[in-house]
Coordinates of C-alpha atoms and ligand atoms in Angstrom, one line a residue:
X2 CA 12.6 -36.8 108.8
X3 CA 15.3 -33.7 109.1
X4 CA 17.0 -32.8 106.0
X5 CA 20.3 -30.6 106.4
X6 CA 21.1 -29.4 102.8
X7 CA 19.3 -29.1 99.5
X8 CA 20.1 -29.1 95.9
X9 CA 17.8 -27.1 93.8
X10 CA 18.3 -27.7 90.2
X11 CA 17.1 -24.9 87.9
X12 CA 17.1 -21.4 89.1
X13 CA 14.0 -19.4 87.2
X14 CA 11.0 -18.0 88.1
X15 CA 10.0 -20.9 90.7
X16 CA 13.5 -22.4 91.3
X17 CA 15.4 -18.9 92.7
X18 CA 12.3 -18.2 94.9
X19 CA 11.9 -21.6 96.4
X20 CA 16.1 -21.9 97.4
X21 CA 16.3 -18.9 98.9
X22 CA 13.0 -19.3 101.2
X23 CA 14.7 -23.0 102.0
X24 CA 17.7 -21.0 103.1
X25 CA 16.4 -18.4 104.8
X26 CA 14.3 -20.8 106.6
X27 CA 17.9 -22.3 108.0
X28 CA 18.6 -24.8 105.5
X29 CA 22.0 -25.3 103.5
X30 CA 21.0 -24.6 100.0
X31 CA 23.1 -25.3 96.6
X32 CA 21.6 -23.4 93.7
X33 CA 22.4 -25.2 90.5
X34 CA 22.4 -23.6 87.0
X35 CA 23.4 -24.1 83.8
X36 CA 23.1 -21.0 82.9
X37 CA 27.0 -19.4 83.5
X38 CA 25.5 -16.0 83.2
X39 CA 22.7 -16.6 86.0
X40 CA 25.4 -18.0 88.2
X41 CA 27.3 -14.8 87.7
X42 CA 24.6 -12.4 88.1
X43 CA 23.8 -14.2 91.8
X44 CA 27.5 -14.5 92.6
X45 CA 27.5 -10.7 92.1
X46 CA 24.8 -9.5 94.1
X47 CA 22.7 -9.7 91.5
X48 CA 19.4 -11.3 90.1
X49 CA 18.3 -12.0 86.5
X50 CA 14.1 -11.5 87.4
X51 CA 11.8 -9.0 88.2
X52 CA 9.7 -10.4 91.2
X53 CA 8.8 -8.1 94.4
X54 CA 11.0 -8.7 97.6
X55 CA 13.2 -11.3 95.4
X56 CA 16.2 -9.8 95.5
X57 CA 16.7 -8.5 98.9
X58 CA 15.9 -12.1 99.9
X59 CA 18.3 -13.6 98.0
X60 CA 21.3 -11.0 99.1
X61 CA 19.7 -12.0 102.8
X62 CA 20.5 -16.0 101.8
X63 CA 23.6 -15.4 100.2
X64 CA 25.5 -13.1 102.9
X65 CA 24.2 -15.6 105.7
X66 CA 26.1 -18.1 103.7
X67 CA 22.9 -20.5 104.2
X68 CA 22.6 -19.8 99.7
X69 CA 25.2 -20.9 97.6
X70 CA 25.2 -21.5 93.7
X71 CA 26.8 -23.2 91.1
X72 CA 26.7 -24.3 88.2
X73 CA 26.7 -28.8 89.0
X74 CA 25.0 -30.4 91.4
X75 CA 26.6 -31.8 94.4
X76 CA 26.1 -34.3 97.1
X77 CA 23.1 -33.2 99.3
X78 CA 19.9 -35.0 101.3
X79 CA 17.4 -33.8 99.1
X80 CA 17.8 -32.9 95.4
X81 CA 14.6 -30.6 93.7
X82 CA 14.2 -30.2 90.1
X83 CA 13.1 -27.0 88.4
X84 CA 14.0 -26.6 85.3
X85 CA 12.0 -25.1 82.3
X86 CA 9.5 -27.7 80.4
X87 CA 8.5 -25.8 77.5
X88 CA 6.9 -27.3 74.0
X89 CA 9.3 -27.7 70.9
X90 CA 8.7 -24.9 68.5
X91 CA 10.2 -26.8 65.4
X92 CA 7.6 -29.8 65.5
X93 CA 4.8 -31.0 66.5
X94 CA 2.1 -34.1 66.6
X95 CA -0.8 -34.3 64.5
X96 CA -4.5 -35.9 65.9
X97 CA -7.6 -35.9 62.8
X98 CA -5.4 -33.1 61.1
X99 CA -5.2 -30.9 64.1
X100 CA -1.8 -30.3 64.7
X101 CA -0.6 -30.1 68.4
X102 CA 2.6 -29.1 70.7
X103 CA 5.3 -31.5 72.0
X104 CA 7.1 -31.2 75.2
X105 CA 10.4 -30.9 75.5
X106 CA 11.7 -33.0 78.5
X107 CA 15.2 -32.2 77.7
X108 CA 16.3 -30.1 80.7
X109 CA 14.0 -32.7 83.0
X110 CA 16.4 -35.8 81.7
X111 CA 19.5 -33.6 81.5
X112 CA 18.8 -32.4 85.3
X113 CA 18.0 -35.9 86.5
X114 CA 21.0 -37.6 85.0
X115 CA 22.9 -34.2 87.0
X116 CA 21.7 -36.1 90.2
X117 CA 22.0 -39.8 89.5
X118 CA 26.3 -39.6 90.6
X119 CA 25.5 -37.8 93.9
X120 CA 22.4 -40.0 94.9
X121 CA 22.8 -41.7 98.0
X122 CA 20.7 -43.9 100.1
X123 CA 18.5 -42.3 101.9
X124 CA 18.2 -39.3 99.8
X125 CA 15.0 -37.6 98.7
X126 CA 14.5 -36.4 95.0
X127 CA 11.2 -34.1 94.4
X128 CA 10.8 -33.3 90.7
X129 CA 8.7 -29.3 90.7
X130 CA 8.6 -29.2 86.9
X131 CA 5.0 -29.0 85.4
X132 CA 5.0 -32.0 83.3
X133 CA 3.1 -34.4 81.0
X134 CA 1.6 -37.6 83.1
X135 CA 3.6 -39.8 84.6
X136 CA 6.8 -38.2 83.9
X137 CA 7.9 -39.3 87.6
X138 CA 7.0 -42.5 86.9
X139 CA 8.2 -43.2 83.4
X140 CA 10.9 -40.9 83.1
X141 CA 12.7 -39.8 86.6
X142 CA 12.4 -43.7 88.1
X143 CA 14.9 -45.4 85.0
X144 CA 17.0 -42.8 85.0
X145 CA 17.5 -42.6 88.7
X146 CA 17.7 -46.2 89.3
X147 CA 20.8 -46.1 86.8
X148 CA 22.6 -45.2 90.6
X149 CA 22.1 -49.2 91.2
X150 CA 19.2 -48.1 94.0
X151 CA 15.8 -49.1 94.0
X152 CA 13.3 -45.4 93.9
X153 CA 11.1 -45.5 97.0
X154 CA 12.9 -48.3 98.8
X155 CA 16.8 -46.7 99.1
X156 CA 16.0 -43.1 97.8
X157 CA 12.6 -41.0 98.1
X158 CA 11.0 -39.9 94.9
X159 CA 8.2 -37.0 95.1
X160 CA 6.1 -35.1 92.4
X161 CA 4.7 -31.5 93.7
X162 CA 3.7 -28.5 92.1
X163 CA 4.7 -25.5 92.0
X164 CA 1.2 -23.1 92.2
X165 CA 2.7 -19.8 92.3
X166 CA 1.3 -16.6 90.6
X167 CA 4.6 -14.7 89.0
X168 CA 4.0 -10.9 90.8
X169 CA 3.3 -12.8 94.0
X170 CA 5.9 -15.7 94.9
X171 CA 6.8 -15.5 97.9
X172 CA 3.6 -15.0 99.7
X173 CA 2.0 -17.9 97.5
X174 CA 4.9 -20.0 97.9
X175 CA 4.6 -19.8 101.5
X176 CA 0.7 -19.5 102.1
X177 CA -1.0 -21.7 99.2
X178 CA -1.7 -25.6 100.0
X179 CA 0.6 -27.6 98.9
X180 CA 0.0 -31.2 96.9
X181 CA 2.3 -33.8 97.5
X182 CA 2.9 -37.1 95.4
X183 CA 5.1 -39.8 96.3
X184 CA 5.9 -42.6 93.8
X185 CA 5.1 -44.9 97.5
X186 CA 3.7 -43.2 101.0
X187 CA 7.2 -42.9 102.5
X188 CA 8.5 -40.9 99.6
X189 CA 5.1 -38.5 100.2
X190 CA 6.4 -38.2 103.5
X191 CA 9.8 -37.3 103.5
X192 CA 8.6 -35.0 101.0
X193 CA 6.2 -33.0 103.3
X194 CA 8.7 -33.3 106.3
X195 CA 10.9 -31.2 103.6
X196 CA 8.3 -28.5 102.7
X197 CA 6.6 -28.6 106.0
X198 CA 10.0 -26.3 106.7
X199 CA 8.3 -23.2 105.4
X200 CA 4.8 -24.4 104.2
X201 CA 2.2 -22.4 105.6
X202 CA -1.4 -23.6 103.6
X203 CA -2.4 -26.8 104.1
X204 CA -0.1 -30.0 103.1
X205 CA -2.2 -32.7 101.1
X206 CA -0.8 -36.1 100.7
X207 CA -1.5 -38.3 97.1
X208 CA 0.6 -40.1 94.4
X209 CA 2.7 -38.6 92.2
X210 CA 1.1 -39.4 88.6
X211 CA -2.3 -37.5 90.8
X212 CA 0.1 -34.8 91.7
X213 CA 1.1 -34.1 88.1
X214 CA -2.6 -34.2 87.0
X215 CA -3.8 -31.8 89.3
X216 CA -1.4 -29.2 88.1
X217 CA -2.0 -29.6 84.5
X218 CA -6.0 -29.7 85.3
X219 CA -5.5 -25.9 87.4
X220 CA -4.1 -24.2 84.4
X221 CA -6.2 -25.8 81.3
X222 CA -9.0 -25.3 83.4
X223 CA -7.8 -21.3 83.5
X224 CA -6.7 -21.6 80.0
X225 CA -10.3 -22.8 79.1
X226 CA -12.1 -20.3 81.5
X227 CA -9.9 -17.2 79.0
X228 CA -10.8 -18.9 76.3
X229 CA -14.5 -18.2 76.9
X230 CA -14.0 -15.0 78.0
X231 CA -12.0 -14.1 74.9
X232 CA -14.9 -15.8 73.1
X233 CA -17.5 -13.9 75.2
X234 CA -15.5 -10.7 74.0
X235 CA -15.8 -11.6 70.0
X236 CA -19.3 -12.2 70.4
X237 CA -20.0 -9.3 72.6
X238 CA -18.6 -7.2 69.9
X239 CA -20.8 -8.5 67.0
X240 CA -24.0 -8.0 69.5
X241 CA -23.2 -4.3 70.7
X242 CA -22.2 -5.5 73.6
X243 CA -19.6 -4.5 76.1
X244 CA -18.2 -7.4 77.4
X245 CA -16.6 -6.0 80.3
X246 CA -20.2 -4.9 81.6
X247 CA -21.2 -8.6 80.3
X248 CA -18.5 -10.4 82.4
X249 CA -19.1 -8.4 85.5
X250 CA -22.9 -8.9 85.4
X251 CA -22.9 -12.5 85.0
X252 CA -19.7 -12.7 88.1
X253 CA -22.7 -11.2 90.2
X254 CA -24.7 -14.8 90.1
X255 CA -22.6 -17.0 93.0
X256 CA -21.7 -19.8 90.9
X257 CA -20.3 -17.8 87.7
X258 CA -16.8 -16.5 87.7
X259 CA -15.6 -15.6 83.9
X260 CA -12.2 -14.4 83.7
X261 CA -11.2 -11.5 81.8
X262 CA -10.4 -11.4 78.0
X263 CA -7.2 -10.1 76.7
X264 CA -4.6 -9.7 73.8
X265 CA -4.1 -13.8 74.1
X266 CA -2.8 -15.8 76.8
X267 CA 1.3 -16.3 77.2
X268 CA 3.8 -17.1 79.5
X269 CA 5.6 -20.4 80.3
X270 CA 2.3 -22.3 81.9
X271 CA -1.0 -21.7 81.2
X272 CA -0.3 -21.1 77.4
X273 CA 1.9 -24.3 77.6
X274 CA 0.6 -27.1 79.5
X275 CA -2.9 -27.8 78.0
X276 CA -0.5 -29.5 75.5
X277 CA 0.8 -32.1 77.5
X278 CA -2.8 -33.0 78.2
X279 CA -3.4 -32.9 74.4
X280 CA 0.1 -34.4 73.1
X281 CA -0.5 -37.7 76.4
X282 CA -4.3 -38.2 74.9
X283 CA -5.1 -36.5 71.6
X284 CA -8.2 -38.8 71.5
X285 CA -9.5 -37.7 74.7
X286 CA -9.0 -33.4 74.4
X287 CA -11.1 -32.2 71.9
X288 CA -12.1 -29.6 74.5
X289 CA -8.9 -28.6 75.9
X290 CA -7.3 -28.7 72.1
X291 CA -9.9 -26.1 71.1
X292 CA -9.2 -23.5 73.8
X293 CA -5.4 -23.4 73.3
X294 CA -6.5 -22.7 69.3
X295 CA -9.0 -20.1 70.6
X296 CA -6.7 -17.9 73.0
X297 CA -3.6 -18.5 70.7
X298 CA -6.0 -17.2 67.5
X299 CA -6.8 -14.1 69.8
X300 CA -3.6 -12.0 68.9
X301 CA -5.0 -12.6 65.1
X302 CA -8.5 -11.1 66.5
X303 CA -7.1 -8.0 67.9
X304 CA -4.5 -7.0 65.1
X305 CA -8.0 -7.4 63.3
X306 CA -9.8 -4.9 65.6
X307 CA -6.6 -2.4 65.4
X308 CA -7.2 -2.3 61.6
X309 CA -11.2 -2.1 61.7
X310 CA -10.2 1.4 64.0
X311 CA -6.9 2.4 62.6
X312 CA -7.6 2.0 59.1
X313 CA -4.5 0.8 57.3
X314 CA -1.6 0.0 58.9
X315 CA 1.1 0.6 57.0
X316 CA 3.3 3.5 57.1
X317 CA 0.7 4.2 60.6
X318 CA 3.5 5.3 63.4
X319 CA 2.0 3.4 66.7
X320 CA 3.0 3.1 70.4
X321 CA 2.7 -0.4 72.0
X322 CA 2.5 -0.2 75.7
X323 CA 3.4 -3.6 76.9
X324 CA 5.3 -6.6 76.2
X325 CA 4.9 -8.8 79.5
X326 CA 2.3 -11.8 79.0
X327 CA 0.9 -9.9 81.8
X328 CA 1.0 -6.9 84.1
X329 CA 3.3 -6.1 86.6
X330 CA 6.0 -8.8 85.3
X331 CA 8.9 -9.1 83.0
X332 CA 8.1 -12.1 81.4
X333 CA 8.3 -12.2 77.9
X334 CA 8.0 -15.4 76.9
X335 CA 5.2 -16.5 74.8
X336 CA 3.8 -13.3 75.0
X337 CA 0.9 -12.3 73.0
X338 CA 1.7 -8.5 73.1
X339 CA 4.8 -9.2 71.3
X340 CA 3.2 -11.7 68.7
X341 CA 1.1 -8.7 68.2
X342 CA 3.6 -6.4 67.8
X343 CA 5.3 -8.3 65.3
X344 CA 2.2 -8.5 63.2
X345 CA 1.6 -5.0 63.6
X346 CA 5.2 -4.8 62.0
X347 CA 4.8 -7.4 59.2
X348 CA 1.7 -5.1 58.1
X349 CA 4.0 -2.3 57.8
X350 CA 3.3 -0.3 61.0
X351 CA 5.9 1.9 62.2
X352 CA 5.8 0.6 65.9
X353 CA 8.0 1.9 69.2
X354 CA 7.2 -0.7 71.4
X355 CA 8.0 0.2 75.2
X356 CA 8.1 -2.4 78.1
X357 CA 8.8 -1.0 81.5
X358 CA 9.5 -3.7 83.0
X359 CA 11.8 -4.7 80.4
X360 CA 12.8 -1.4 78.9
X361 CA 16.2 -2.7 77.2
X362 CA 14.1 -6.0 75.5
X363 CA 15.4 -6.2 72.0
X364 CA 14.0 -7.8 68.6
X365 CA 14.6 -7.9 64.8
X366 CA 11.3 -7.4 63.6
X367 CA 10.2 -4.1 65.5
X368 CA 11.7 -1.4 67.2
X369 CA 11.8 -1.1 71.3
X370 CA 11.9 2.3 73.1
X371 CA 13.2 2.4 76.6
X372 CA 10.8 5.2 77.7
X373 CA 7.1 5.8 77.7
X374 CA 8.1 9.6 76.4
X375 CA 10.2 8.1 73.1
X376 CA 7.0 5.8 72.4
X377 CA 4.2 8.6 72.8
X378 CA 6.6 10.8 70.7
X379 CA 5.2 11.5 67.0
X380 CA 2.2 8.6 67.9
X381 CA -0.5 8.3 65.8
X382 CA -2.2 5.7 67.9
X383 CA -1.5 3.9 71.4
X384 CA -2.1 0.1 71.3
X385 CA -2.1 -1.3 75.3
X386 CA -1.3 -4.8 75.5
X387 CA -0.3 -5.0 79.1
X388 CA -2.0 -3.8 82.2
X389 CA 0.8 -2.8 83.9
X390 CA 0.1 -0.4 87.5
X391 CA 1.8 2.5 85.4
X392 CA -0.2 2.3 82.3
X393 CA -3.6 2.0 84.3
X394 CA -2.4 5.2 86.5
X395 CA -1.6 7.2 83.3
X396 CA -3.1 10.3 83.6
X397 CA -4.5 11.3 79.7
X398 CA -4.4 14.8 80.4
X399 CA -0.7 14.4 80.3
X400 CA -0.7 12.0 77.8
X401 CA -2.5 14.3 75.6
X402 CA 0.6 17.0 75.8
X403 CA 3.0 14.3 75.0
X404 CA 1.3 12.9 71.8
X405 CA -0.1 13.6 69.1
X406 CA -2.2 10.4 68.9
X407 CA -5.8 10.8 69.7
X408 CA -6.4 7.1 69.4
X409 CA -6.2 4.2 72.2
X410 CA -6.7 0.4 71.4
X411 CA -7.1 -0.7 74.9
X412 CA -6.7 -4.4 75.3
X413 CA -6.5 -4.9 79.1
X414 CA -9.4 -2.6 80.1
X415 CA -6.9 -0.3 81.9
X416 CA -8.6 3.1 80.3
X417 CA -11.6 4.2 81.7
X418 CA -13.2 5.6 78.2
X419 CA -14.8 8.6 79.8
X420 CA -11.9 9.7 81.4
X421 CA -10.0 9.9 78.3
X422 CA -12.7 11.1 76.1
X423 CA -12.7 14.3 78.1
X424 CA -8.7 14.8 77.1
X425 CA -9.7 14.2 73.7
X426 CA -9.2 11.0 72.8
X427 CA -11.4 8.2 71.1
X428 CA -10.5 4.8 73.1
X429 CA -11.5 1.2 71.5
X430 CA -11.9 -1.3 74.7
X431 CA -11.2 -5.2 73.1
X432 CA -14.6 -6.5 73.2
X433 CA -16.8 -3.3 73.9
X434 CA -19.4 -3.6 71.0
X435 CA -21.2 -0.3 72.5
X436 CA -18.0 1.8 71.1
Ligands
SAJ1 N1 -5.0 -13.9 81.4 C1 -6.1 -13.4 80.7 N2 -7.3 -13.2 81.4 C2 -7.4 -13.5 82.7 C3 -6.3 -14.0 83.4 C4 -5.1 -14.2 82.7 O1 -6.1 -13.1 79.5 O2 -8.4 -13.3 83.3 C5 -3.8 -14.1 80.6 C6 -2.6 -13.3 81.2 O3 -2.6 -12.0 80.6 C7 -1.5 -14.2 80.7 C8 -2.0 -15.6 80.8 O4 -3.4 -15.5 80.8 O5 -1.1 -13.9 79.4 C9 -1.6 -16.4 82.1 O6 -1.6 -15.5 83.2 P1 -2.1 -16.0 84.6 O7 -2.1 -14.8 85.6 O8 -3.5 -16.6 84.4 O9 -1.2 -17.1 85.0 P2 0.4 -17.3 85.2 O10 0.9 -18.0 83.9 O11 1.1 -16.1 85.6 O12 0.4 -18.3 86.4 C10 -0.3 -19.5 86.3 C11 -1.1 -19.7 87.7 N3 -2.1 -20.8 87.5 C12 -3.3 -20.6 87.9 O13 -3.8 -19.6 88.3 C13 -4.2 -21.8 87.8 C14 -0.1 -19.9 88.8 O14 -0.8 -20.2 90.0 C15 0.8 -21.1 88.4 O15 1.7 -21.4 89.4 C16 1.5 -20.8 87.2 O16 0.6 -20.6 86.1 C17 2.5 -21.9 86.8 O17 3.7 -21.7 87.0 O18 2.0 -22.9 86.3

């Protein structure tokens, strides 16, 4: 099946990446946002995220004409949804007095009701969002059949995942296997004759409620993997052990591979979609319920370990390195270094919180710095909460001259102690009981 334009609904982290490589791959692609401020950045020559290669690729798109964007939808072969499905912050569900998140499918309905006037026979509709099971199913098929057509017999209707690692995009969005779910075969199909365009892994064929399960299952499983590893890093610290000598022993045997702990785990997936697991079948996800409670209690266990080796906090003048859920980005959402910062705050800290890949990110409850020489300035102590490229190359020696703090809470093992030791400075490594 050839397909000649494309609508992509949603233009974030996943949706931007995957229009442009559409159009620079020779299709016609309408970017669609609701976002007026997104749509003016783009129409500018701009781009409103920080990801490698991104935004020469979308200038490429846009000058060859092949990339338009807008801010509604219109008619178009295929139409691909990618809009944000985060959890509600203002309520939630409640299982044996456990309370749990809620997604919030608003931008999913709003997106798919966008489509329903311009759907024509013969059109394919792929829905990218992660989302709870049998969203495609349930949710996309009554509200696309409002157009008076039949799903899978006049239209195509597709689930696939997005799998992309935010830092890496657009070599993963090329180069990983793809899984494909059709609501019926011949929506599976038209779907892969779609990605098959610039698809380079492997492109696996199942339905769409299995398609929608496997991505869910490849980030609790990671969510679950962190939450033993921050686990690993509580215990290792009651034991005198260091658990980043722990971890990388027990990697060494060839069916062990612990991830690394940290500050907490953010962002918009792995700290998010355990919950549609949880909120579809609280009965069934004791397991999966516990991890999200253990890496989202993690922020609480190192503002815990900054005290035991700051002393008190208030009044204490501290850098925070980092913001990003993670390094090399500029994501901030659901960030555990910023729910750390804030706590740091609420406890009376004087914090100058720098992110350099963000340097003008703003909040009420603690001041931000837009340089690593304003943070250091007047220090009493460094907290790292991301492991950003530039905070692991920080040379101390230079540090040293530029601070007077003489004390690092390193949370991403990004210091090698020794190293900074011999510039004079005492470094706490999260989960390094040997200290
Ligand atoms: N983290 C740790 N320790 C680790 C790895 C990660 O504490 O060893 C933390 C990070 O610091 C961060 C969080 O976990 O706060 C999530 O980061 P990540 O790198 O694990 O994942 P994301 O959210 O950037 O991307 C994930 C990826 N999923 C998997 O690797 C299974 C990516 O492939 C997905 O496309 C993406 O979620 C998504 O969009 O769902």
């Amino acid at each position: 099946m050839n397909f000649d334009k494309i609508c992509v609904l949603g233009l974030g982290y996943t949706g931007l990446p995957t229009a442009t490589t559409f159009a620079t791959h020779g299709l016609r692609v309408v970017g669609v946002d609701i976002n007026p401020a997104i749509i003016a950045t783009l129409q500018n020559g701009g781009i409103h995220i920080h990801e490698p290669g991104l935004s020469s690729l979308v200038q490429e798109a846009m000058r060859s004409g092949k990339l338009t964007v807008c801010a509604v939808p219109e008619p178009a072969d295929v139409f691909i949804i990618e809009v944000p499905t985060p959890f509600y912050h203002d309520e939630c569900g409640v299982h044996e007095g456990k309370p749990y998140h809620l997604a919030d499918m608003r931008a999913v309905v709003s997106a798919t009701e966008a489509v329903v006037p311009h759907l024509r026979k013969g059109n394919l509709v792929v829905l990218e969002s992660t989302s709870p099971p049998r969203t495609t199913v349930d949710l996309l098929i009554p509200i696309l059949e409002r157009s008076g057509m039949k799903a899978g017999e006049d239209f195509y209707l597709a689930y696939t995942p997005e799998r992309v690692l935010p830092g890496n995009i657009l070599r993963e969005l090329v180069d990983n296997d793809r899984v494909i779910g059709g609501i019926n075969h011949a929506s599976a199909q038209a779907a892969r004759d779609l990605f098959a365009v610039f698809v380079r892994g492997e492109i696996v064929l199942t339905d769409a409620t299995t398609a929608e399960m496997v991505k869910l299952m490849e980030n609790t499983y990671r969510d679950i993997n962190i939450a033993a590893a921050n686990e690993f890093s509580r215990l290792a610290e009651r034991f005198g052990v260091d658990v980043w000598e722990a971890i990388s022993l027990a990697n060494r045997h060839p069916r062990v591979k612990i991830l690394r702990p940290g500050p907490g785990v953010g962002g918009h997936c792995v700290s998010v979609d355990p919950w549609f697991f949880v909120e579809a079948a609280p009965d069934l996800t004791a397991l999966i319920h516990t991890a999200r409670m253990v890496n989202d209690s993690q922020p609480a266990f190192v503002l815990e370990s900054i005290r035991k080796a700051a002393g008190p906090l208030a009044g204490k003048n501290i850098a925070v390195l980092g913001l990003a859920f993670k390094e090399n980005v500029d994501d901030l959402r659901e960030s555990p270094a910023v729910e750390i910062t804030r706590m740091l705050a609420e406890q009376g800290a004087q914090v100058k919180a720098y992110e350099p890949f963000k340097p003008d990110a703003q909040y009420d409850a603690f001041a931000t710095v837009p340089s690593l020489e304003s943070a250091l300035e007047g220090a009493e102590m460094l907290v790292i909460l991301a492991g950003h490229t530039v905070f692991r190359a920080l040379d101390p020696q230079q540090v040293a001259r530029q601070t007077p703090a003489r004390l690092v809470m390193d949370t991403r093992n990004v210091c090698d102690p020794a190293v900074w030791k011999a510039a004079g400075f005492r470094v706490v490594r999260l989960g390094d009981g040997k200290k």
